[in-house]
CSV table of C-alpha atoms and ligand atoms in Angstrom, one decimal:
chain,number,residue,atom,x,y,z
A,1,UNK,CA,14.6,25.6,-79.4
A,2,UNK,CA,12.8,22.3,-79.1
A,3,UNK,CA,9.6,22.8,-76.6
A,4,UNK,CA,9.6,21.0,-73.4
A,5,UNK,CA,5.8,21.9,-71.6
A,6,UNK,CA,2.6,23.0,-73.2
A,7,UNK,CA,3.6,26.8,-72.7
A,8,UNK,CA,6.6,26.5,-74.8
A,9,UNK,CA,3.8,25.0,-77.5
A,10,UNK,CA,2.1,27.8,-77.1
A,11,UNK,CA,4.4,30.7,-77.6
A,12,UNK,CA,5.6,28.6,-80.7
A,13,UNK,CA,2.2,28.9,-81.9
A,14,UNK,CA,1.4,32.4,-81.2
A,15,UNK,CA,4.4,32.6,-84.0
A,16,UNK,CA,2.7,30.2,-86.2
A,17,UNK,CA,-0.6,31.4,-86.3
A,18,UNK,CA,-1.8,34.5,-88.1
A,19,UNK,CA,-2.9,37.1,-85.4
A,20,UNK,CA,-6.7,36.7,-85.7
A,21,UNK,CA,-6.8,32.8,-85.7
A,22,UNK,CA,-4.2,32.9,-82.5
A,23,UNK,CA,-6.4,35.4,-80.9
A,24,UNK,CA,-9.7,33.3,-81.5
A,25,UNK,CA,-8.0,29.9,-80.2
A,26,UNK,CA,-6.6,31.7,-76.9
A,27,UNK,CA,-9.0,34.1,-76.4
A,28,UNK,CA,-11.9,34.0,-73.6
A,29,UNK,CA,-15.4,36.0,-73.1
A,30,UNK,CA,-15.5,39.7,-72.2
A,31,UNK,CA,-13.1,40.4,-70.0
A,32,UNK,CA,-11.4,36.6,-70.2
A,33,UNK,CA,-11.9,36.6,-65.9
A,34,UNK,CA,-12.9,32.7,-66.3
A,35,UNK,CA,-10.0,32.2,-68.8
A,36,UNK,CA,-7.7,33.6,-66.5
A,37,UNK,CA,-9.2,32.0,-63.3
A,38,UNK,CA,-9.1,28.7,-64.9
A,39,UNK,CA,-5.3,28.7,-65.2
A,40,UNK,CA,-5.2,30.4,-61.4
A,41,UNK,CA,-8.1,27.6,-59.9
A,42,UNK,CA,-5.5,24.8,-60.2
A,43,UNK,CA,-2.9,26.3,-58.4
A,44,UNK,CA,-5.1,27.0,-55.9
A,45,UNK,CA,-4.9,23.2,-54.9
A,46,UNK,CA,-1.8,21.9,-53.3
A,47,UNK,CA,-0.5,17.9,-53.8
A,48,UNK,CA,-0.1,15.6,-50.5
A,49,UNK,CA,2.0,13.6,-51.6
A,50,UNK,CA,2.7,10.1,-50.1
A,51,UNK,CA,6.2,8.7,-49.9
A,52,UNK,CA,7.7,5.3,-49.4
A,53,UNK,CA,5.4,3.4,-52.0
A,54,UNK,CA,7.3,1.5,-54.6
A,55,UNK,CA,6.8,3.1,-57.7
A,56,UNK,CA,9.0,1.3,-59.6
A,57,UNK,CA,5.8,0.6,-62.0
A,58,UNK,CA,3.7,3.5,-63.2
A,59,UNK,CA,1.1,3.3,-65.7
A,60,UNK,CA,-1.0,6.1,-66.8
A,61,UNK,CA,-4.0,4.0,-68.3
A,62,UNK,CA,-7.3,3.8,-67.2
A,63,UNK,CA,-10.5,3.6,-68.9
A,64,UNK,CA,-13.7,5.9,-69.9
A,65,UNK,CA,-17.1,4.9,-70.0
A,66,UNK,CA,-15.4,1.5,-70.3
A,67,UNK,CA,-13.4,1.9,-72.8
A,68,UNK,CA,-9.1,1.7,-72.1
A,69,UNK,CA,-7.0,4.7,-72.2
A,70,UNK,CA,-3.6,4.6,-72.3
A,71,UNK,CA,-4.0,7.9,-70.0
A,72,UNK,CA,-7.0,9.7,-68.9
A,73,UNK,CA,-6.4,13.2,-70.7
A,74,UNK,CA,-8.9,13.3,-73.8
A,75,UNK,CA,-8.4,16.2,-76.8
A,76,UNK,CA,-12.0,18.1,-75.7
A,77,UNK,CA,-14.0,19.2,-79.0
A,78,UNK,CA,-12.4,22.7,-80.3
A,79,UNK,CA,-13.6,23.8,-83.6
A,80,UNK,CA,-12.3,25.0,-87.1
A,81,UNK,CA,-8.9,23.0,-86.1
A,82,UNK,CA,-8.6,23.7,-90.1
A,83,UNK,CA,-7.1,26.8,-89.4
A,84,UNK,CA,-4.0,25.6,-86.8
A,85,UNK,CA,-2.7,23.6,-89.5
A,86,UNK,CA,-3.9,21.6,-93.0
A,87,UNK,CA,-3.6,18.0,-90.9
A,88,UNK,CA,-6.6,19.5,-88.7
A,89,UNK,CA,-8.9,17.1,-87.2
A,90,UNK,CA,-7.3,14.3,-89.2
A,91,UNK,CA,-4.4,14.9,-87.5
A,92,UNK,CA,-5.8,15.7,-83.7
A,93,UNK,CA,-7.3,12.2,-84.4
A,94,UNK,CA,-4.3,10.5,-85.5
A,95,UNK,CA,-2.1,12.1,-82.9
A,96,UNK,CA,-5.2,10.7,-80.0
A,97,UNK,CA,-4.9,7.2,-81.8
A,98,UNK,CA,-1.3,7.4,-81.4
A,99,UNK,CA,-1.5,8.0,-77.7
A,100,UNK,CA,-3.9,5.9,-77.5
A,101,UNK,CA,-6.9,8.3,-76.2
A,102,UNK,CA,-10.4,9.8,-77.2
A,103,UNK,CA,-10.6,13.0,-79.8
A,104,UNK,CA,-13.8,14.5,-79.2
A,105,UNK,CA,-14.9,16.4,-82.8
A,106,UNK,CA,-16.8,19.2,-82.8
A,107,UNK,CA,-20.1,19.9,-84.2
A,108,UNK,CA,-18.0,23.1,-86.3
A,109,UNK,CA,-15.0,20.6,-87.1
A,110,UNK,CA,-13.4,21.5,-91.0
A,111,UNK,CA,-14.2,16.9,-90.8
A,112,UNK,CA,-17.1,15.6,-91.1
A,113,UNK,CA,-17.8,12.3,-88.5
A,114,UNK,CA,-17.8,9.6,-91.8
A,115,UNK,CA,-14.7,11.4,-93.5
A,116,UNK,CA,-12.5,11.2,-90.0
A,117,UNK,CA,-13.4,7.9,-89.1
A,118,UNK,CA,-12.2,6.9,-92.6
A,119,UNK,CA,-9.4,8.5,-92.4
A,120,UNK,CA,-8.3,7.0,-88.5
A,121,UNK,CA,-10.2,3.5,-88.5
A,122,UNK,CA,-8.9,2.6,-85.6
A,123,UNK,CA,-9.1,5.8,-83.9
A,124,UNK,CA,-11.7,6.5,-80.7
A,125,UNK,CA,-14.3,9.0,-81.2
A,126,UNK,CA,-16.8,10.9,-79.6
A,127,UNK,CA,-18.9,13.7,-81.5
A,128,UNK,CA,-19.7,16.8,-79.8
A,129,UNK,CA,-22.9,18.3,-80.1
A,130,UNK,CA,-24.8,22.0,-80.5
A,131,UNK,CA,-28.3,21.1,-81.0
A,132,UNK,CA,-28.5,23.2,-84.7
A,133,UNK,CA,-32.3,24.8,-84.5
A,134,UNK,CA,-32.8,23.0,-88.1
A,135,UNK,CA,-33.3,19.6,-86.0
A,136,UNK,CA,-32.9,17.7,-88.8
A,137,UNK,CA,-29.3,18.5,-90.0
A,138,UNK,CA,-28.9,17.3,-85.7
A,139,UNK,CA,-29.8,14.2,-86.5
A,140,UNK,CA,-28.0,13.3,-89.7
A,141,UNK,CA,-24.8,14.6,-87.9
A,142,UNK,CA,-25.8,12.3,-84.8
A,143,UNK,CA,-26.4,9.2,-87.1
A,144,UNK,CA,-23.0,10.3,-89.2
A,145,UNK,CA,-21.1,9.6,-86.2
A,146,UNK,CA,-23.2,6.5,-84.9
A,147,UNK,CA,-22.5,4.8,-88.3
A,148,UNK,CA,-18.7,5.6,-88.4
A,149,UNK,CA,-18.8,4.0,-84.8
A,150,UNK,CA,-18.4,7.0,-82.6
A,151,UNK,CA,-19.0,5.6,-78.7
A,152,UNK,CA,-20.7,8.6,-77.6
A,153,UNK,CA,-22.7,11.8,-78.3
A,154,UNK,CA,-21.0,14.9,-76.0
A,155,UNK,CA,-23.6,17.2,-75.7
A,156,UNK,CA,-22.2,20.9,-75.2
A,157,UNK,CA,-24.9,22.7,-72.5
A,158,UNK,CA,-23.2,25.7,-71.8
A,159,UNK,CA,-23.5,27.8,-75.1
A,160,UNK,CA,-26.9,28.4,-75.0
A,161,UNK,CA,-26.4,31.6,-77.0
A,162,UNK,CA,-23.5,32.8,-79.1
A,163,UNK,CA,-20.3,33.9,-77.3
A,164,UNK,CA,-19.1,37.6,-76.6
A,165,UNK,CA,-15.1,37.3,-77.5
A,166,UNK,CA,-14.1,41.1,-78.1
A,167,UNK,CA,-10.7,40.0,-79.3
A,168,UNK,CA,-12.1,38.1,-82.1
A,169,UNK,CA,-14.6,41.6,-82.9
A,170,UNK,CA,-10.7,43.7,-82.5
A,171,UNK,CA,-9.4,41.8,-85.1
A,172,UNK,CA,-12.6,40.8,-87.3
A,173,UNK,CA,-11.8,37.2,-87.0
A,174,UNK,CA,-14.0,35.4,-89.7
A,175,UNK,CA,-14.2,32.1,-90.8
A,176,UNK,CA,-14.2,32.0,-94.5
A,177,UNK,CA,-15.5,29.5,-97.1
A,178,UNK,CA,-12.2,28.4,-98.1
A,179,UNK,CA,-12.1,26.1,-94.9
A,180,UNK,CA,-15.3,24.6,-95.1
A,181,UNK,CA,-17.0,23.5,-92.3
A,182,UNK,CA,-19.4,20.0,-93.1
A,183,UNK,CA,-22.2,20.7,-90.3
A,184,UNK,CA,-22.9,24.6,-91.8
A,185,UNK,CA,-22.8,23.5,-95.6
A,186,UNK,CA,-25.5,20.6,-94.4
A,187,UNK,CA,-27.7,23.6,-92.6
A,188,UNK,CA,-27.5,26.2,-95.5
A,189,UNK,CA,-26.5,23.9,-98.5
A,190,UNK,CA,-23.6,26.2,-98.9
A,191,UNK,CA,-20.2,26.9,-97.4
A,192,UNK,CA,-21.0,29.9,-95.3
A,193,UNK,CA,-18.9,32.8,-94.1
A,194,UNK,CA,-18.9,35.3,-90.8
A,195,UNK,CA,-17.5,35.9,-87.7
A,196,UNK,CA,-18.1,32.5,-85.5
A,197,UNK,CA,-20.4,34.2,-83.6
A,198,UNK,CA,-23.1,34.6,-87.0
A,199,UNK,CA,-22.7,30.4,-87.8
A,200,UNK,CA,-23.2,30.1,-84.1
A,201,UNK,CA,-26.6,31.7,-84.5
A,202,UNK,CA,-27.7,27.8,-86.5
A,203,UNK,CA,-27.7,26.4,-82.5
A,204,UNK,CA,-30.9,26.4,-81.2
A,205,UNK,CA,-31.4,28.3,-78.0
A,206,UNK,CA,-34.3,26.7,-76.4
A,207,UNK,CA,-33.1,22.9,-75.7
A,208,UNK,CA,-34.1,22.0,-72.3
A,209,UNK,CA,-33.9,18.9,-69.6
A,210,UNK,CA,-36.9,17.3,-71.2
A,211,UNK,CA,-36.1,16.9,-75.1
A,212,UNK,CA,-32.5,14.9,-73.7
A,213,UNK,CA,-34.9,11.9,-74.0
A,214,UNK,CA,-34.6,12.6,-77.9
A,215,UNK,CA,-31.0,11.6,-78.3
A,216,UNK,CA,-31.3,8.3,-76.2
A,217,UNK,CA,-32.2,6.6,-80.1
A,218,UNK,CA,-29.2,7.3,-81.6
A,219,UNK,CA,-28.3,4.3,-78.7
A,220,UNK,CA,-25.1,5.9,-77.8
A,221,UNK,CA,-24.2,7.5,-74.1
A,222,UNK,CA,-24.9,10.8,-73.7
A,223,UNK,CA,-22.2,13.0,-72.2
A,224,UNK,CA,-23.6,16.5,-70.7
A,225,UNK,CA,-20.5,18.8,-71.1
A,226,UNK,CA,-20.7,22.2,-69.4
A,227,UNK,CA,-21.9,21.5,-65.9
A,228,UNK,CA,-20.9,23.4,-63.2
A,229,UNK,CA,-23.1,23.2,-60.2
A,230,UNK,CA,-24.4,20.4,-58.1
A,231,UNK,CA,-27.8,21.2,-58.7
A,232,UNK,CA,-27.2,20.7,-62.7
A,233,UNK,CA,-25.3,17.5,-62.0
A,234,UNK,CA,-28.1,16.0,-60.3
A,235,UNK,CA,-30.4,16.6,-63.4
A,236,UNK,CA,-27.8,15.1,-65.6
A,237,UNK,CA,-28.3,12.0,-63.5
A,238,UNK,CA,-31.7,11.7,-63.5
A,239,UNK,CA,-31.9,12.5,-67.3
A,240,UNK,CA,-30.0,9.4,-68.3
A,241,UNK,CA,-26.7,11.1,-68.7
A,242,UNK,CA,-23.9,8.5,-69.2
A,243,UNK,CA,-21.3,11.0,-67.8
A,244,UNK,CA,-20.5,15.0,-67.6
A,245,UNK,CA,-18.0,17.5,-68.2
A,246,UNK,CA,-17.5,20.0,-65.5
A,247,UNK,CA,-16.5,22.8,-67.9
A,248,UNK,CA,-17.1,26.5,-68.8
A,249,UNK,CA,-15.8,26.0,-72.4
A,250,UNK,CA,-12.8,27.1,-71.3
A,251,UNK,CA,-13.8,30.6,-70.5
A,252,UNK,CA,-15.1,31.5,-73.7
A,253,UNK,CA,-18.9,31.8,-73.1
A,254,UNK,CA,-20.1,32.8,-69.7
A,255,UNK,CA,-17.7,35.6,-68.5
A,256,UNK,CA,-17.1,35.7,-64.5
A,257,UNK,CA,-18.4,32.0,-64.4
A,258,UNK,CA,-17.1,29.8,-61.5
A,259,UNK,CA,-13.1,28.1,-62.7
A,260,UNK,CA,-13.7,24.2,-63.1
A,261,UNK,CA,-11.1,23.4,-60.7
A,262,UNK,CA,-13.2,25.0,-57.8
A,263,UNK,CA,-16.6,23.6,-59.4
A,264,UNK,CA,-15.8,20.0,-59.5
A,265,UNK,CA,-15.8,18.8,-55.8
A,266,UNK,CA,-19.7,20.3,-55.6
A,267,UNK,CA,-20.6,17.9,-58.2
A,268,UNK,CA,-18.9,14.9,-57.7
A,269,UNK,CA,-20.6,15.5,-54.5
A,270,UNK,CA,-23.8,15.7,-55.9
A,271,UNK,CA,-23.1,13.1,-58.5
A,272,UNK,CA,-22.8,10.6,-55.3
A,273,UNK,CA,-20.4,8.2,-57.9
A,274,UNK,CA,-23.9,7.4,-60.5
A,275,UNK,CA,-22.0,8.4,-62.8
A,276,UNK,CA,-18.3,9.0,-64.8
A,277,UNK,CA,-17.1,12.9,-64.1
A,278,UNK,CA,-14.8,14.4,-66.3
A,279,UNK,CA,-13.2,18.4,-66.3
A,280,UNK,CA,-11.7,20.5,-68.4
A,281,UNK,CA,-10.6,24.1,-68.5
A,282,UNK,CA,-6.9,25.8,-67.7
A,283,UNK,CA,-4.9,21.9,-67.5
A,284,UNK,CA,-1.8,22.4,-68.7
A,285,UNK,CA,0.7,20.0,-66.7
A,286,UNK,CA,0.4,16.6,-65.6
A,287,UNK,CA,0.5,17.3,-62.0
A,288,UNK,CA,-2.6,19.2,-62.6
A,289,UNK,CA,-4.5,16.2,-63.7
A,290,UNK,CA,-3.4,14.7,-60.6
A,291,UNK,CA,-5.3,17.2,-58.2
A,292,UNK,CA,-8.4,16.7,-61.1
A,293,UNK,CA,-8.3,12.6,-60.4
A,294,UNK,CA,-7.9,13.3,-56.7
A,295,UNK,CA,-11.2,16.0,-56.5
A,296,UNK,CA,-12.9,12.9,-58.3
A,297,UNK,CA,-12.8,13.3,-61.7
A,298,UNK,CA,-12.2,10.5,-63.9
A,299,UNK,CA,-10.4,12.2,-66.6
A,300,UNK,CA,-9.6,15.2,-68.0
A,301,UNK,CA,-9.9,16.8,-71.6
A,302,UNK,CA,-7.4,19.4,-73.0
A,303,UNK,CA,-8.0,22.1,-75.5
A,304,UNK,CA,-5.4,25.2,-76.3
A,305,UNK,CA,-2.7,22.3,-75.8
A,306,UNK,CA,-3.2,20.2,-78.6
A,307,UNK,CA,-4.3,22.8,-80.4
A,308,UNK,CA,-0.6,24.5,-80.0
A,309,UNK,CA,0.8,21.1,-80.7
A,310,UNK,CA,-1.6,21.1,-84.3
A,311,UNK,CA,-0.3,24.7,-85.1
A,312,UNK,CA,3.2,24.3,-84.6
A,313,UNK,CA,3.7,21.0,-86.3
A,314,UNK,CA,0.5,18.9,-87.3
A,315,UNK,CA,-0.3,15.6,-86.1
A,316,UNK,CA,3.1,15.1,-85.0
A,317,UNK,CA,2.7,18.2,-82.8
A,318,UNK,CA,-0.3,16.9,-81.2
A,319,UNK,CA,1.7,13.8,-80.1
A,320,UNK,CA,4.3,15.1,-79.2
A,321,UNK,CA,2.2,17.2,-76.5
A,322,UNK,CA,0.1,14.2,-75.1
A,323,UNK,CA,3.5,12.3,-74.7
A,324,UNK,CA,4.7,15.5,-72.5
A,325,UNK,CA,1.3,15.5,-70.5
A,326,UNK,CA,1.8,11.9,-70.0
A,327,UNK,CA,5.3,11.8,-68.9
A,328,UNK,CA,4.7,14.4,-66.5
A,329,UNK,CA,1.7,12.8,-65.5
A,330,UNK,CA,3.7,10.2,-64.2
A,331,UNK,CA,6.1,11.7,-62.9
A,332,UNK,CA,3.9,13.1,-60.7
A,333,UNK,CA,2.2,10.3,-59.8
A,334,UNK,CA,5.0,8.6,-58.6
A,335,UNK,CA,5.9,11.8,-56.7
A,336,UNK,CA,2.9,11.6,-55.0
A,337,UNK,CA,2.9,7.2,-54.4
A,338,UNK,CA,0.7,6.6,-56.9
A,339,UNK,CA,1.1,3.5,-59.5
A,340,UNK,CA,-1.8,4.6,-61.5
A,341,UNK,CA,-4.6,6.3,-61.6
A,342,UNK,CA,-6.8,4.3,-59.5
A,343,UNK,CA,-4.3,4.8,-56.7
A,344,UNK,CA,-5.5,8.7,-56.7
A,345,UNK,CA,-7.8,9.3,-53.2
A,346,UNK,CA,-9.2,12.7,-52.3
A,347,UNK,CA,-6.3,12.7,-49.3
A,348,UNK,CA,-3.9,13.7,-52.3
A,349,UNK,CA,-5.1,16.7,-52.5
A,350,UNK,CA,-5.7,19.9,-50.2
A,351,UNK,CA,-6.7,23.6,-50.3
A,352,UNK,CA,-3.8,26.0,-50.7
A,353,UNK,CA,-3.3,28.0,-47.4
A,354,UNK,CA,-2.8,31.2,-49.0
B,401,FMN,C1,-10.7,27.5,-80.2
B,401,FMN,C2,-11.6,26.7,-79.4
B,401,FMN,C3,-12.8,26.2,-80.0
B,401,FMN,C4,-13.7,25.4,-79.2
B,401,FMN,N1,-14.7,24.9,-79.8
B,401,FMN,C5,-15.6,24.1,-79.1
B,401,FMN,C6,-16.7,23.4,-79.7
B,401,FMN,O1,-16.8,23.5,-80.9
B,401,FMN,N2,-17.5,22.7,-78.9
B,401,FMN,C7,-17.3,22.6,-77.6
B,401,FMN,O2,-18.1,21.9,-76.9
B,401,FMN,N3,-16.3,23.2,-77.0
B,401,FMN,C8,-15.4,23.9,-77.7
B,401,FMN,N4,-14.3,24.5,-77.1
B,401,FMN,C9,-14.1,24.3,-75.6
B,401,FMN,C10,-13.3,23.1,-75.4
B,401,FMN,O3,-13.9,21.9,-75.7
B,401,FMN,C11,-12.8,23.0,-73.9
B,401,FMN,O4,-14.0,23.0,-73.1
B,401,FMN,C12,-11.8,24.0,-73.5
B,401,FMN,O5,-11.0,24.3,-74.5
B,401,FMN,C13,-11.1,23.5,-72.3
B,401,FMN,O6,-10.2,24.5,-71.8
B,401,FMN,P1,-8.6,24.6,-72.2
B,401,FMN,O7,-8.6,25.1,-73.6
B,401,FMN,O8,-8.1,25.6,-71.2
B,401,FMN,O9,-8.1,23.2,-72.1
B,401,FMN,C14,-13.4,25.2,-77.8
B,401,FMN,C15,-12.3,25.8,-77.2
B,401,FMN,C16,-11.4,26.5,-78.0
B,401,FMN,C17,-10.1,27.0,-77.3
């Protein structure tokens, strides 16, 4: 049966994917309470719509940190996409450039930054960051990306240490050598293998507000992703931040953590409009990005999604999911009188009365 939403992607996937590599692409932290709040958080936020605009003319585009969208969902960094399918980040790329939107690649991408901008030269890119403790190998990833013209450095703050994911320790989920990964065989010279957990242990933990200075001469902006209080957001501004990600990496690090859909109105509060705020975490329709636009975010990034798209069927999967996001996105923005994004005001949305 042909899939029509994101969850239809993601039961074909579950089928796709061997049992330990599904488990470590849906799984969360612990007791997976932020996963699972993350889906519930945007429910808990009803549409107003308007009625009586003409909507004859919707567009979805928009633009990020200056740069035009053709809709303001972005694939968020997810690593080892290697394993979903052999088109991997390639193909996550190729699939964004088709749709025309940002893929962000992760620091533990099977791609390294030159090889995916060689093979997607027109793609847009933005290279996520864990800050390895070897600070070189940091940098010569960071200056990979700038010279395969990346437009920004997405710095990941919320994975200080490495995460507790007891499905991945049922099944002894491991990434092997076979699937290299370019950032680990820089660190250790050699294709190394473990649980995710034992690579993870290359990230520095002891990165603080004051050594942010340090990536400002790589001359590209600075995204904090992994912010979720007001108090947080206000040091992102005053760091020199271009933008943030309200995000708890989908609820796969800090178990019990506070769902991004209930986190973002505190900090576009305290972000006071200095700068771009993005969101991620449990978006799996269009209407959803809606209510993320109208609690002020800019855009949002998806992750599971494309990632079900990638398993199921490649770079073709991966397109075929951002076309469904899109059409639904707007759909539901003429549902709600909205032409486009910009048209989104914080009346659009409301608190569910439970
Ligand atoms: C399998 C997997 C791997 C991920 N790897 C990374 C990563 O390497 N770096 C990062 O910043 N976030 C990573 N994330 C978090 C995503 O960037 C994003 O925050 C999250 O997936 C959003 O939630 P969603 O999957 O519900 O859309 C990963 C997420 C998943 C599911």
């Amino acid at each position: 049966m042909e899939p029509v939403n994101v969850a239809d992607y993601e039961r074909l996937a579950e089928q796709a994917l061997p049992q330990d590599v599904f488990g470590y692409y849906a799984g969360g932290a612990e007791d997976e309470q932020t996963l699972r709040d993350n889906l519930a958080a945007w429910t808990r936020w009803h549409l107003r719509p308007r009625v009586l605009v003409d909507v004859g003319g919707v567009t979805t585009s928009t633009t990020v940190l200056g740069q035009e969208v053709a809709l303001p969902i972005l694939l968020a960094p997810v690593a080892y996409q290697g394993l979903a399918h052999p088109d991997g980040e390639r193909g996550s790329a190729r699939a964004a450039a088709a749709a025309r939107t940002i893929m962000c690649l992760s620091t533990f991408a099977n791609t390294a930054p030159a090889e995916l901008a060689e093979a997607v030269p027109g793609g847009a890119h933005w290279f996520q960051l864990y800050w390895f403790r070897d600070s070189g190998v940091m940098r010569e990833l960071v200056q990979q990306a700038v010279e395969a013209s990346f437009g920004a450095v997405v710095l990941t703050v919320d994975a200080a240490v490495p995460a507790r994911r007891e499905r991945d320790v049922r099944t002894g989920f491991r990434i092997t050598p076979d699937v290299p990964v370019p950032s680990v065989v820089a660190a250790l010279g050699n294709p190394a293998s473990g649980p995710p957990g034992e690579l993870f242990s290359l990230v520095t933990p002891s990165v603080t507000w004051r050594r942010l200075e340090e990536l400002s001469e790589f001359g590209l902006p600075v995204v904090l992703k992994g912010i979720v209080t007001a108090e947080d957001a206000r040091l992102a501004c005053e760091h020199g931040a271009a933008a943030l990600v309200v995000s708890n990496h989908g609820g796969r690090q800090l178990d019990g953590g506070i769902p991004t859909a209930d986190a973002l109105t505190e900090v576009v509060d305290a972000v006071e409009g200095r700068i771009e705020v993005y969101v991620d975490g449990g978006i799996r329709r269009g209407s959803q990005v809606v209510k993320a636009l109208a609690l002020g975010a800019r855009a949002v990034l998806v992750g599971r999604p494309f990632l079900w798209g990638l398993a199921v069927d490649g770079a073709a999967g991966v397109e075929r999911v951002l076309t469904l996001l899109q059409a639904e996105l707007a759909h539901a923005l003429a549902l709600c009188g909205c032409t486009s994004p910009a048209d989104v005001t914080p009346a659009h949305v409301t608190r569910a009365r439970l």
